[in-house]
Coordinates of C-alpha atoms and ligand atoms in Angstrom, one line a residue:
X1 CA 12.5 278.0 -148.5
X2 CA 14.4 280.7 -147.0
X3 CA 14.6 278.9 -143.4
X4 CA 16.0 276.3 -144.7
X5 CA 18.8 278.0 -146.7
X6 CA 19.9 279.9 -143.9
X7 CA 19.2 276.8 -141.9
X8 CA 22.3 274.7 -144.0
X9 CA 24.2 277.6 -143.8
X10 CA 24.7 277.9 -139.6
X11 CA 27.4 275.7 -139.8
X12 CA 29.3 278.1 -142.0
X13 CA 28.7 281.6 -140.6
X14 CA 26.0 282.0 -138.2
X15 CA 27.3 282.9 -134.4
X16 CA 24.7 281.3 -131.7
X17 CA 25.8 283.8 -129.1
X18 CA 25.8 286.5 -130.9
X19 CA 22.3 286.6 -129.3
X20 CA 20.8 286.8 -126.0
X21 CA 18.5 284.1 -126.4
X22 CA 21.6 281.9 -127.4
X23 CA 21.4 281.7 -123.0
X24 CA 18.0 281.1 -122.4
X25 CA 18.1 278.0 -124.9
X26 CA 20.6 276.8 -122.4
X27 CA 19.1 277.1 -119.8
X28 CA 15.6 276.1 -120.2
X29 CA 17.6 272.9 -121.7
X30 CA 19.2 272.9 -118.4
X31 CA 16.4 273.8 -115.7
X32 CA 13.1 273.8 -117.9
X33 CA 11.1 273.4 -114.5
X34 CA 12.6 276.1 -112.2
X35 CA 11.1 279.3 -112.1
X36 CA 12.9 281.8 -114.0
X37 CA 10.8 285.1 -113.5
X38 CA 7.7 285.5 -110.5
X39 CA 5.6 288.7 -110.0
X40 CA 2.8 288.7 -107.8
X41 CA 0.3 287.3 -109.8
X42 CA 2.1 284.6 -112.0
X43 CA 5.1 283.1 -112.2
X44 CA 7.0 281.0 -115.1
X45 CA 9.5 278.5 -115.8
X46 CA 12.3 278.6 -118.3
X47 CA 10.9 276.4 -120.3
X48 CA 7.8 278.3 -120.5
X49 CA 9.4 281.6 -121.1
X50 CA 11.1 279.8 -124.3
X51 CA 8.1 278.8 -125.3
X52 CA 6.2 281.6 -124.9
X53 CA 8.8 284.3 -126.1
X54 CA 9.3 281.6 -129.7
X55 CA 5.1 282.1 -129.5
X56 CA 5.3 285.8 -129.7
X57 CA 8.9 286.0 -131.8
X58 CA 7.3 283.5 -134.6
X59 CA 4.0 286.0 -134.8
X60 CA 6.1 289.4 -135.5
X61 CA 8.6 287.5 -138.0
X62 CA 5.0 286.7 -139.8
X63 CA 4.4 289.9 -139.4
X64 CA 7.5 291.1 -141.7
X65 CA 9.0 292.3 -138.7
X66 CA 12.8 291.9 -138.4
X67 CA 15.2 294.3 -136.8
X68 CA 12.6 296.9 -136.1
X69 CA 11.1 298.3 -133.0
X70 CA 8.8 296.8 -130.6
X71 CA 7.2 298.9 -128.1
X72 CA 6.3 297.1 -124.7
X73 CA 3.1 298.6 -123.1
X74 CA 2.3 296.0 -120.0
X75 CA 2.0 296.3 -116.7
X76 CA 5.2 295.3 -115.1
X77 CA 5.6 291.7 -114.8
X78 CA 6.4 288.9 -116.1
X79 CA 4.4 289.3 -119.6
X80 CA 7.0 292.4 -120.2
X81 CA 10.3 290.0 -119.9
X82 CA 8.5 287.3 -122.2
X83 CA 7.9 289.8 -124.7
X84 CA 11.7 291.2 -124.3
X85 CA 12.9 288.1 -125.1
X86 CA 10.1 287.4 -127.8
X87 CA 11.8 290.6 -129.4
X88 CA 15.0 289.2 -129.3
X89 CA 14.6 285.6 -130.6
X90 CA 12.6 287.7 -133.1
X91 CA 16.1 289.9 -133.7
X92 CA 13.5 293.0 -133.5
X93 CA 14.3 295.1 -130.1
X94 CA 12.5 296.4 -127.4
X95 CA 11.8 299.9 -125.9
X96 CA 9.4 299.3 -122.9
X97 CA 6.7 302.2 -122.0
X98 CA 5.7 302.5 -118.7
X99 CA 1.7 302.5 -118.2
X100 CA 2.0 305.1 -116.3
X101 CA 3.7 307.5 -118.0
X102 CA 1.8 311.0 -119.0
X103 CA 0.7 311.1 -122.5
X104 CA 2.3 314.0 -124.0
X105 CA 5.8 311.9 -122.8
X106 CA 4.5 308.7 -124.9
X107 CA 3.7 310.7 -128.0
X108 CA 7.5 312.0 -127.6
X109 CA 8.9 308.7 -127.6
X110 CA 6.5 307.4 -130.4
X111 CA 7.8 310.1 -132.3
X112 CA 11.5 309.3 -131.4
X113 CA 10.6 305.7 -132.2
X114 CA 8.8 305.1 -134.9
X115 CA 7.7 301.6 -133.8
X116 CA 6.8 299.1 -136.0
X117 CA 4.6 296.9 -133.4
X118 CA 3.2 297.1 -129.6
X119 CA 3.1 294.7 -127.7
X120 CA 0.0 295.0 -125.2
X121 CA -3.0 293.2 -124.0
X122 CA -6.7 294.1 -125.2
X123 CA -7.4 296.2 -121.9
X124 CA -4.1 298.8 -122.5
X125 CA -4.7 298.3 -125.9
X126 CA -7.8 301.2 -125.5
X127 CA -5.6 303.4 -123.5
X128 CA -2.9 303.3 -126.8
X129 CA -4.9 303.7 -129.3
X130 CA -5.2 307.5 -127.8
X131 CA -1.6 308.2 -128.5
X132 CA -0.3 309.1 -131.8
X133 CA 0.4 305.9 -133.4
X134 CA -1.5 304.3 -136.2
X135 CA 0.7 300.7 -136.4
X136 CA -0.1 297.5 -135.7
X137 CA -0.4 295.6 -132.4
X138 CA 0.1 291.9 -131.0
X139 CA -2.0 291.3 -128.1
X140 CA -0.3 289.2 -125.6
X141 CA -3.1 287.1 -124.0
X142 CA -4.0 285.8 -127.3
X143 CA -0.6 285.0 -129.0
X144 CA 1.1 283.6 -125.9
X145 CA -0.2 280.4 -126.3
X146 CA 0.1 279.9 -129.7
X147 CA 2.9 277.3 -131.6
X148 CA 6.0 278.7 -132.1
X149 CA 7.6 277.9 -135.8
X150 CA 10.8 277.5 -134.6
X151 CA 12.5 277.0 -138.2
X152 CA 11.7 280.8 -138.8
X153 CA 12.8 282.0 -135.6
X154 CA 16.2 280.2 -136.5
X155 CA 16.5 281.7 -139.9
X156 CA 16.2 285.1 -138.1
X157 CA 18.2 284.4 -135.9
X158 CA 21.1 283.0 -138.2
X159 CA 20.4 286.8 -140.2
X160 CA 21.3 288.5 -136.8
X161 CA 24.9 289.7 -135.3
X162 CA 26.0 290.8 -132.1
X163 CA 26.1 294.5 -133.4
X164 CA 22.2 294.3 -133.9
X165 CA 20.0 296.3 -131.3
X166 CA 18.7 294.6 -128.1
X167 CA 16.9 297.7 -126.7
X168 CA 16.2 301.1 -126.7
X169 CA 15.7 303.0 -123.6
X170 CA 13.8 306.4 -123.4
X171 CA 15.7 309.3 -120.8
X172 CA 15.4 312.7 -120.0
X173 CA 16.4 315.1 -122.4
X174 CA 16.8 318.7 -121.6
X175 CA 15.4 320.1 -124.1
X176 CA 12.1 317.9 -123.6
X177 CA 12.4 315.0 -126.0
X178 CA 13.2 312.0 -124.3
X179 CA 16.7 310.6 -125.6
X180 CA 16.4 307.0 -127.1
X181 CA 19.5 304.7 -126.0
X182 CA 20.7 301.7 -127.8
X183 CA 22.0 298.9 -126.5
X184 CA 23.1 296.0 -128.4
X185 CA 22.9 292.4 -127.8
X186 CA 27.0 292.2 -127.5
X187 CA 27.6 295.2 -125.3
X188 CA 24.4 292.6 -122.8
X189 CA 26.4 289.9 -123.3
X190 CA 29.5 291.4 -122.3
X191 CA 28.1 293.1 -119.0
X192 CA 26.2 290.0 -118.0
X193 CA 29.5 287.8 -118.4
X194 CA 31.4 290.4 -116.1
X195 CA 28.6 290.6 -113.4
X196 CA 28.3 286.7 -113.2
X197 CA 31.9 286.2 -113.0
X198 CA 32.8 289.0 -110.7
X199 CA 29.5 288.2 -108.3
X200 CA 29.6 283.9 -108.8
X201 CA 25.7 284.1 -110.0
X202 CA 24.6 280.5 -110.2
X203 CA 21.4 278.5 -110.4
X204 CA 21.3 278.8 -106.8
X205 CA 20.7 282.3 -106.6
X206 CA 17.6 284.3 -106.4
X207 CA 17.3 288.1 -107.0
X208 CA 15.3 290.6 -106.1
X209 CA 14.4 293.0 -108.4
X210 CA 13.6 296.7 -107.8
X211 CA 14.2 298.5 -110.8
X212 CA 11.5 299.4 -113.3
X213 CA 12.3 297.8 -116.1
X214 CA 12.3 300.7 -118.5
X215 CA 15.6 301.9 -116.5
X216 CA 18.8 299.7 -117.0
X217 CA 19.8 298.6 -113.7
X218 CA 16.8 296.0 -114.4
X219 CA 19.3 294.6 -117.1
X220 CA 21.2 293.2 -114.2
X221 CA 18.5 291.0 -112.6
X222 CA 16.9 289.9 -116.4
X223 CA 19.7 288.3 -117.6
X224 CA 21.6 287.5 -115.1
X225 CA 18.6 285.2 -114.3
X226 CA 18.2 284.1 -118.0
X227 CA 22.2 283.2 -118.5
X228 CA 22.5 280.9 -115.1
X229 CA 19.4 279.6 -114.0
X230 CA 18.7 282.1 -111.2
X231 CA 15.3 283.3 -110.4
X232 CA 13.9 286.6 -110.6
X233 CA 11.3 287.9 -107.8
X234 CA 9.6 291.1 -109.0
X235 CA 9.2 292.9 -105.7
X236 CA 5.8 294.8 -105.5
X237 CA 6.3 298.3 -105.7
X238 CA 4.0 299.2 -103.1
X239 CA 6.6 297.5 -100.4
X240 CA 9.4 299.8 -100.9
X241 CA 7.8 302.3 -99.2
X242 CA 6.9 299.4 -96.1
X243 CA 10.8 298.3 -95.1
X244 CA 9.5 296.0 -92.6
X245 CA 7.4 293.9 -94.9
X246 CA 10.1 294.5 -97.6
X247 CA 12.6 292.9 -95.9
X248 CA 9.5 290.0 -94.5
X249 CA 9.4 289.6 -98.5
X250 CA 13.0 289.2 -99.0
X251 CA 13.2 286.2 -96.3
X252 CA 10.0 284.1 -97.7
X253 CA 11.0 284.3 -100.8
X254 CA 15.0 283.8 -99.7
X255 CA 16.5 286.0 -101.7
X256 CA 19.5 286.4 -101.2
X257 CA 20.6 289.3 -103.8
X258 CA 19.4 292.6 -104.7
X259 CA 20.8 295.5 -107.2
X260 CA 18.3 298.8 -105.9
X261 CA 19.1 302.4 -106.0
X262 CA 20.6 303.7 -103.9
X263 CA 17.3 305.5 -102.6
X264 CA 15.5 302.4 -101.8
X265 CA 18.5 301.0 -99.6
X266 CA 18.3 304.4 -97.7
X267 CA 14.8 304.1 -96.8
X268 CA 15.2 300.8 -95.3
X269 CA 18.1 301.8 -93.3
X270 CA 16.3 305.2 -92.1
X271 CA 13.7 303.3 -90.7
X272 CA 16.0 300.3 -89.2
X273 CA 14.1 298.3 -90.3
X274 CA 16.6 295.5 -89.4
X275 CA 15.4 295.4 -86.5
X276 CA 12.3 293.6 -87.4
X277 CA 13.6 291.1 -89.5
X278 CA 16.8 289.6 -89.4
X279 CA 18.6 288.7 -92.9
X280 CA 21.5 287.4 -91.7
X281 CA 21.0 284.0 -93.0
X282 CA 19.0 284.9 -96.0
X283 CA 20.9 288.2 -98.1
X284 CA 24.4 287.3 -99.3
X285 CA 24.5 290.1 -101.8
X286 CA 23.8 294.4 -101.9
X287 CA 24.6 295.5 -104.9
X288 CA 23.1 299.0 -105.9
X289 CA 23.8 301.9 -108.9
X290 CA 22.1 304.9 -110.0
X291 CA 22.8 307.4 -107.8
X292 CA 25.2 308.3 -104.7
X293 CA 25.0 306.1 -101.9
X294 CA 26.2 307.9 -98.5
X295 CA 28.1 305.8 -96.3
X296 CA 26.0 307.0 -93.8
X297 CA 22.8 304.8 -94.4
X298 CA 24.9 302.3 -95.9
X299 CA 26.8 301.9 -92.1
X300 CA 23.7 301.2 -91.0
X301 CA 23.3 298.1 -93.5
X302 CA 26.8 297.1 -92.6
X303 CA 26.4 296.8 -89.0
X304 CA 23.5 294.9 -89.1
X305 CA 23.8 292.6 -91.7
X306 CA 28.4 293.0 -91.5
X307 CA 29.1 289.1 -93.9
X308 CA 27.1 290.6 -96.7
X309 CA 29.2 291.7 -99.9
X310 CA 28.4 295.4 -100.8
X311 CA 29.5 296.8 -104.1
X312 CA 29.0 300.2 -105.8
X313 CA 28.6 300.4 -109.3
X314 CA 28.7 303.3 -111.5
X315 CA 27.1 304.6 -114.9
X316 CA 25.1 305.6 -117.5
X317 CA 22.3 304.1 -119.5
X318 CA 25.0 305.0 -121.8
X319 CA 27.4 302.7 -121.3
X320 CA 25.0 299.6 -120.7
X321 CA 24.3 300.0 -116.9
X322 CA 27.6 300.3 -115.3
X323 CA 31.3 300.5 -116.5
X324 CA 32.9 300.9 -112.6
X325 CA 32.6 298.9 -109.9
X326 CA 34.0 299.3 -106.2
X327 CA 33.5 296.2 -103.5
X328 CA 33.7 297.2 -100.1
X329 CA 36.2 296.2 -98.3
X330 CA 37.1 298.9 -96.0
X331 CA 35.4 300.6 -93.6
X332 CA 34.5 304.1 -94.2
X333 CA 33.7 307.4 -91.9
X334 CA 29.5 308.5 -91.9
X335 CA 31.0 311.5 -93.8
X336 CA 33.6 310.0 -96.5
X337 CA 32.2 309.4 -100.2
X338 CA 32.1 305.9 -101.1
X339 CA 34.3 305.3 -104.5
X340 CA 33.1 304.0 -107.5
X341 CA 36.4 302.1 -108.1
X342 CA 37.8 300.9 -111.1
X343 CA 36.8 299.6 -114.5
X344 CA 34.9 296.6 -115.1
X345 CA 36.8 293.9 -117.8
X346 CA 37.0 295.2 -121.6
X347 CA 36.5 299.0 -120.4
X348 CA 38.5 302.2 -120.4
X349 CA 37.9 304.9 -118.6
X350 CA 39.3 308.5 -119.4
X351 CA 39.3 311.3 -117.3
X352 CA 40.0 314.1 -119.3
X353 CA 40.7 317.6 -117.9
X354 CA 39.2 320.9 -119.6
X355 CA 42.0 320.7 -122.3
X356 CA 40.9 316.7 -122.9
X357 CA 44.2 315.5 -121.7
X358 CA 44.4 312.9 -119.5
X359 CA 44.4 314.0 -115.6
X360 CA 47.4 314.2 -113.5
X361 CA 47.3 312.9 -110.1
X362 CA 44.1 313.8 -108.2
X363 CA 43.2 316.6 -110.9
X364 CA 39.7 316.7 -111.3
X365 CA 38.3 315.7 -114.7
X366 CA 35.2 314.1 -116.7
X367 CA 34.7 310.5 -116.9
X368 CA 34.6 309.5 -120.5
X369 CA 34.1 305.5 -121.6
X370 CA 35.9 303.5 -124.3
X371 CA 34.4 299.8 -125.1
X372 CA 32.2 297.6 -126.5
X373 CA 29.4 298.7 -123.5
X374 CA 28.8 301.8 -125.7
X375 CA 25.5 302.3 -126.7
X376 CA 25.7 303.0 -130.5
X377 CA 24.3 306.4 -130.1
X378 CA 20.6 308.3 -129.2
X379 CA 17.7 306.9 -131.5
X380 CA 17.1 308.7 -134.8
X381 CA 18.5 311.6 -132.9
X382 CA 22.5 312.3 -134.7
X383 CA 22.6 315.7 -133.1
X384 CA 22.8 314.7 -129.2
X385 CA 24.5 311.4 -130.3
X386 CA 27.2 313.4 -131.9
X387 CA 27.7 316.3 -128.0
X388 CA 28.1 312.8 -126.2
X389 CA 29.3 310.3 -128.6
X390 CA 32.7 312.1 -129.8
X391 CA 36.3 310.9 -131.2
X392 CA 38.6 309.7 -128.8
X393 CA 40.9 312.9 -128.2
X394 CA 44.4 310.6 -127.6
X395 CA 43.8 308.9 -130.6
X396 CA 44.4 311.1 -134.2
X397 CA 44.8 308.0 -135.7
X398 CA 41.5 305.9 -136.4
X399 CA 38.1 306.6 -135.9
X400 CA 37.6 305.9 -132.1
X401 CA 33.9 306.8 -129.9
X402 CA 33.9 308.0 -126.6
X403 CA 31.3 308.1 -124.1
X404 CA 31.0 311.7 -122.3
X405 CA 29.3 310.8 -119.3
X406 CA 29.4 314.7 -118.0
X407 CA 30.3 313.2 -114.3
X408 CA 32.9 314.6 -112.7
X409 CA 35.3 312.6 -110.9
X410 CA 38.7 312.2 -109.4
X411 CA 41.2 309.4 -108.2
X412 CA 41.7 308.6 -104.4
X413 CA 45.1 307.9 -102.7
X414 CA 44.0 304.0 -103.3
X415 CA 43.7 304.4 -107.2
X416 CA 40.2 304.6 -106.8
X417 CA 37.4 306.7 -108.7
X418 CA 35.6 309.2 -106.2
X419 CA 32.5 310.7 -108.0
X420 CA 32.4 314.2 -107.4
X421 CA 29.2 316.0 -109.0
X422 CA 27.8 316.7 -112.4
X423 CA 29.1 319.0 -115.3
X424 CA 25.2 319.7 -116.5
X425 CA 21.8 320.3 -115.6
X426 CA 21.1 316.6 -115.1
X427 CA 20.5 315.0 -111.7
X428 CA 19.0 312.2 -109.9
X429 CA 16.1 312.2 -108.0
X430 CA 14.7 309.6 -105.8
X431 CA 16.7 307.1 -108.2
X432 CA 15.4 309.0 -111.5
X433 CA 17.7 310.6 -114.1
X434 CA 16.4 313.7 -114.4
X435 CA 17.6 316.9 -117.4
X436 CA 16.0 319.6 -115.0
X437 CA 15.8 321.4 -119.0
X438 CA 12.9 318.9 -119.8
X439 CA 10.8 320.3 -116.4
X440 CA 11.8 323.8 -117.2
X441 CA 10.4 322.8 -120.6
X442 CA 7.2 321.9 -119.4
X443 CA 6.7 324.9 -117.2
X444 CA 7.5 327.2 -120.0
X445 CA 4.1 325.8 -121.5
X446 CA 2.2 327.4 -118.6
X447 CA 0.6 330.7 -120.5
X448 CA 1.1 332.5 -117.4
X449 CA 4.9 332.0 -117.5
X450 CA 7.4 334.3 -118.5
X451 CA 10.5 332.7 -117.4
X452 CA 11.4 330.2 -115.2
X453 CA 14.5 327.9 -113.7
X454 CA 15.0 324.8 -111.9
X455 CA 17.6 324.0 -109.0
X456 CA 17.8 321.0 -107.2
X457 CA 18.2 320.9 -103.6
X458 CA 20.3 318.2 -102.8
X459 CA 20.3 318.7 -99.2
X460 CA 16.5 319.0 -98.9
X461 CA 16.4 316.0 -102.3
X462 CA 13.7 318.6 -103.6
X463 CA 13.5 319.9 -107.4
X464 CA 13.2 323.8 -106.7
X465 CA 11.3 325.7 -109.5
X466 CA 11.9 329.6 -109.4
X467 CA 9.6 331.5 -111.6
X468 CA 8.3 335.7 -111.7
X469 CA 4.5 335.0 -111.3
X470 CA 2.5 334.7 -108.7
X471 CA 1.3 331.2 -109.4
X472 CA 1.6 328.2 -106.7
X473 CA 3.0 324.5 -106.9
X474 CA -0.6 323.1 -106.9
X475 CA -1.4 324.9 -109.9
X476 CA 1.8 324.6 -111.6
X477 CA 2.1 320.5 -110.9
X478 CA -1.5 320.4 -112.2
X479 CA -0.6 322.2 -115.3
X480 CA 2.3 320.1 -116.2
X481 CA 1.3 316.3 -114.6
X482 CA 0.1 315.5 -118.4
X483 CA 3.8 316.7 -119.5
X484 CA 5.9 315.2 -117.2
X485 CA 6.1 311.9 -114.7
X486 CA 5.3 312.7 -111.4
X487 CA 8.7 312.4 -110.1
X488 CA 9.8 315.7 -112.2
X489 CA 7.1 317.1 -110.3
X490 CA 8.7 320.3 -108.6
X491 CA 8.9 320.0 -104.8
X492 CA 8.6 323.8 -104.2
X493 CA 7.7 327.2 -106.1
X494 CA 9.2 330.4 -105.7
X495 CA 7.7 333.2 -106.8
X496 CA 10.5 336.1 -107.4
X497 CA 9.9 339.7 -108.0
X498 CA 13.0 339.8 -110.8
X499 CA 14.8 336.5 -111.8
X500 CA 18.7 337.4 -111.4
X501 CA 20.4 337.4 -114.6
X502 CA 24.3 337.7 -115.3
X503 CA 26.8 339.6 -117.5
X504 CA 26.0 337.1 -120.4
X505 CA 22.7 337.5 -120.0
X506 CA 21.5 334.6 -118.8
X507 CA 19.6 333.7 -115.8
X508 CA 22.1 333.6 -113.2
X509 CA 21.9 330.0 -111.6
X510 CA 24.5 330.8 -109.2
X511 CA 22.9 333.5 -107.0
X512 CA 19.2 331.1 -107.1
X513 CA 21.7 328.8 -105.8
X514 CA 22.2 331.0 -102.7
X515 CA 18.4 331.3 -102.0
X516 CA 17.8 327.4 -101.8
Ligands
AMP601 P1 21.2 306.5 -115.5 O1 21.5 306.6 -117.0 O2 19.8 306.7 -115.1 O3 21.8 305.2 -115.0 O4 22.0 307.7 -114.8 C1 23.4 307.8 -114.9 C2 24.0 308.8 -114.0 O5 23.7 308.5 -112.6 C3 25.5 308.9 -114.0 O6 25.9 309.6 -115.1 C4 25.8 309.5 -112.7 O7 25.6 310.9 -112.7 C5 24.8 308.8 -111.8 N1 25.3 307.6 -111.1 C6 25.1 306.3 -111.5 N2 25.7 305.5 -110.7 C7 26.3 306.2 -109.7 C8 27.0 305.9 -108.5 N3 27.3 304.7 -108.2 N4 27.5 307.0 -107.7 C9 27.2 308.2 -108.1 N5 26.4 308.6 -109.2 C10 26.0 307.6 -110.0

């Protein structure tokens, strides 16, 4: 019998931790009872999620299934991290959908994709099967319980190496297709060790978790529970836009660490919401990525809650979640950008001027990433793998990748990384990476349109769309809600007589720029 072959042969070859899982055996060995992940409906244990995730992980290998994609179509919660790890004991990998996310957007990723399974209940189930996919499905609620055959979850996982996908996560692409991004179980592994190392994670600890779990920052929370023993509170959505009973949540359910965008700290420090409750005795820990965080709002955190530790980190999807980090220890001016540091263990950064050389001093050049947190390139998509996967210019010698991150960035008078702005198109909105290419996109699908561009206002935080016809944003965000999610949305429409176009022809960017 095949598991038992590879069964005598894990002795000889097979790595344990070359897998995710290899952590959550530990730990539901260590703390089967305590509650690893909690949402607002249900809650489990470690030893539960083992179970559960072997349930699901023996039903795909039955299925044939081994190293291929599993979509994730739940409501997020608890079910979805079962069925990530399910995926991974299974040595398939996950690519979670949102529910919510328009349906011209899933048939673009189901395209992209190809997957082999979904993973859904028999409600969402309907909803899917009016998206262009004709595979098969494992309904949660009635595989959940079943037994796990654990000898043929080991034989798969005895076939699997490090270098074998983990994930796949689905981001703007400019020219409308959403770009698939690999992550591996090592390049996991390797983050998680840094972040519980730098940040002392233990048992003890309890997160709360903010990020949707089809964006990465979520792969702090996940499996920095799963590897120590923590415990995961999946914040209701609804509350970030309530600071006061956010912060009421974070004391009953004392946690006492949280990894948000930066936009979701800024809320609660606009509406000092401190005030209310006091956290002093409860949050040890403010850890956020994504997006800039002005010292400004983030003042306003330190001077009411001043013993906390409050860290910046830095990067792309890309690069599995972050590959800079920068713990406060200073204080800093309302005006003065926070830096994002310096490299986290096992990574190189580059900043590489126009002529890829190496900067000089406090020249200004593009962050570029060496390492094993490099995601092994865009899903079944070689061309945009090979604009932002390239050689390593300093090295001739051997083939060498390199992340292009397309941020710009210089160095400080401390040795420090200041991020300065964006070589591209792309920004971030409200927390969201957005290619403003994939709204213009959409809007070109308007028969009415001619022509149009997008600008974002950063001052305003508004996605400006500039366009010839007479048309207005209620019209236009009806037109395109099925294309894109709502937070591409445009802001504000402005009808021109003429769009300005430059000596190359092309619509002239900077001089819309002036009428923002
Ligand atoms: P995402 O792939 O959604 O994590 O978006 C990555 C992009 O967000 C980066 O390339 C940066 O442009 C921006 N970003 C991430 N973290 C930070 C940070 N700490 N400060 C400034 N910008 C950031």
């Amino acid at each position: 019998m095949q598991g038992s072959r590879y069964r005598e042969g894990k002795g000889k070859g097979f790595n344990m931790k070359a897998n995710v899982t290899y952590w959550l055996d530990k730990t539901a060995d260590r703390f089967p009872d305590k509650t690893a992940f909690a949402d607002e409906r249900k809650a489990v244990t470690f030893r539960q999620l083992k179970t559960q995730a072997m349930a699901l992980a023996t039903q795909m290998l039955q299925m044939g299934l081994f190293k291929k994609p599993v979509v994730i179509y739940l409501e997020k919660g608890v079910d979805v991290l079962v069925s990530f790890m399910g995926a991974a004991y299974s040595c398939n990998f996950y690519s979670p959908i949102d529910v919510d996310m328009p349906a011209s957007r899933v048939n673009k990723i189901l395209e992209v994709l190809q997957p082999a399974l979904v993973i859904t209940t028999k409600e969402l189930q309907t909803a899917f099967e009016s998206y262009e996919y004709e595979g098969g499905y494992l309904i949660f609620e009635e595989t959940v319980d079943a037994s796990a055959d654990e000898e043929i979850v080991e034989a798969a996982r005895c076939r699997g190496i490090d270098t074998d996908l983990l994930y796949v996560l689905f981001t703007s692409g400019s020219t409308g297709i959403p770009k698939g991004v690999t992550i591996n179980h090592r390049s996991v592994i390797d983050y998680i060790d840094w972040v519980t190392e730098t940040f002392d994670v233990t048992e003890e600890d309890s997160f709360g978790n903010q990020a949707p779990f089809y964006f990465d920052n979520s792969i702090l929370d996940i499996y920095s529970t799963i590897k120590t023993g923590a415990t995961t509170y999946i914040i209701p959505k609804n509350l970030f836009a309530q600071p006061v009973p956010l912060l009421e949540y974070l004391k009953e359910k004392k946690i006492n660490t949280i990894f948000w965008v930066p936009s979701a700290l800024i809320v609660v420090a606009k509406l000092k919401a401190f005030r209310n409750v006091d956290l002093s005795d409860t949050l040890h820990r403010v850890l956020f990525c994504g997006e800039v965080m002005p010292n400004k709002q983030l003042n306003v955190w330190r001077k009411f809650l001043p013993d906390v530790l409050y860290a910046n980190l830095y990067g792309p999807t890309e690069i599995t979640d972050a590959c800079t980090y920068y713990i406060v220890d200073r204080e800093f001016a309302d005006d003065e950008p926070l830096p994002i540091g310096i490299p986290m263990i096992n990574t190189d950064i580059l900043i590489l001027n126009e002529k890829d050389e190496l900067v000089k001093d406090d020249e200004i050049g593009e962050l570029c990433v060496r390492g094993t947190s490099l995601s092994m390139g865009y899903y079944n998509n070689p061309e945009k793998t090979r604009e932002a996967f390239v050689q390593n210019p300093l090295n001739p010698a051997v083939p060498e990748t390199i992340y292009r991150t397309g941020d710009l960035v210089r160095y400080n008078d401390y040795g420090e990384l200041l991020y300065l702005s964006r070589k591209d198109f792309q920004i971030k909105h409200m927390g969201h990476r957005i290619e403003l290419g994939e709204i213009e996109t959409a809007v070109s699908s308007i028969p009415e349109i001619a022509l149009c561009c997008c600008l974002y206002d950063e001052k305003r935080q508004k996605i400006v769309l500039f366009i010839e016809e007479e048309l207005d944003k209620t019209y236009i965000n009806g037109q395109i809600s099925g294309l894109v999610p709502e937070y591409m949305l445009p802001g504000k429409v402005v009808s021109l007589e003429k769009m300005p176009i430059n000596a190359n022809g092309k619509i002239d960017r900077v001089k819309l720029k002036e009428l923002l």
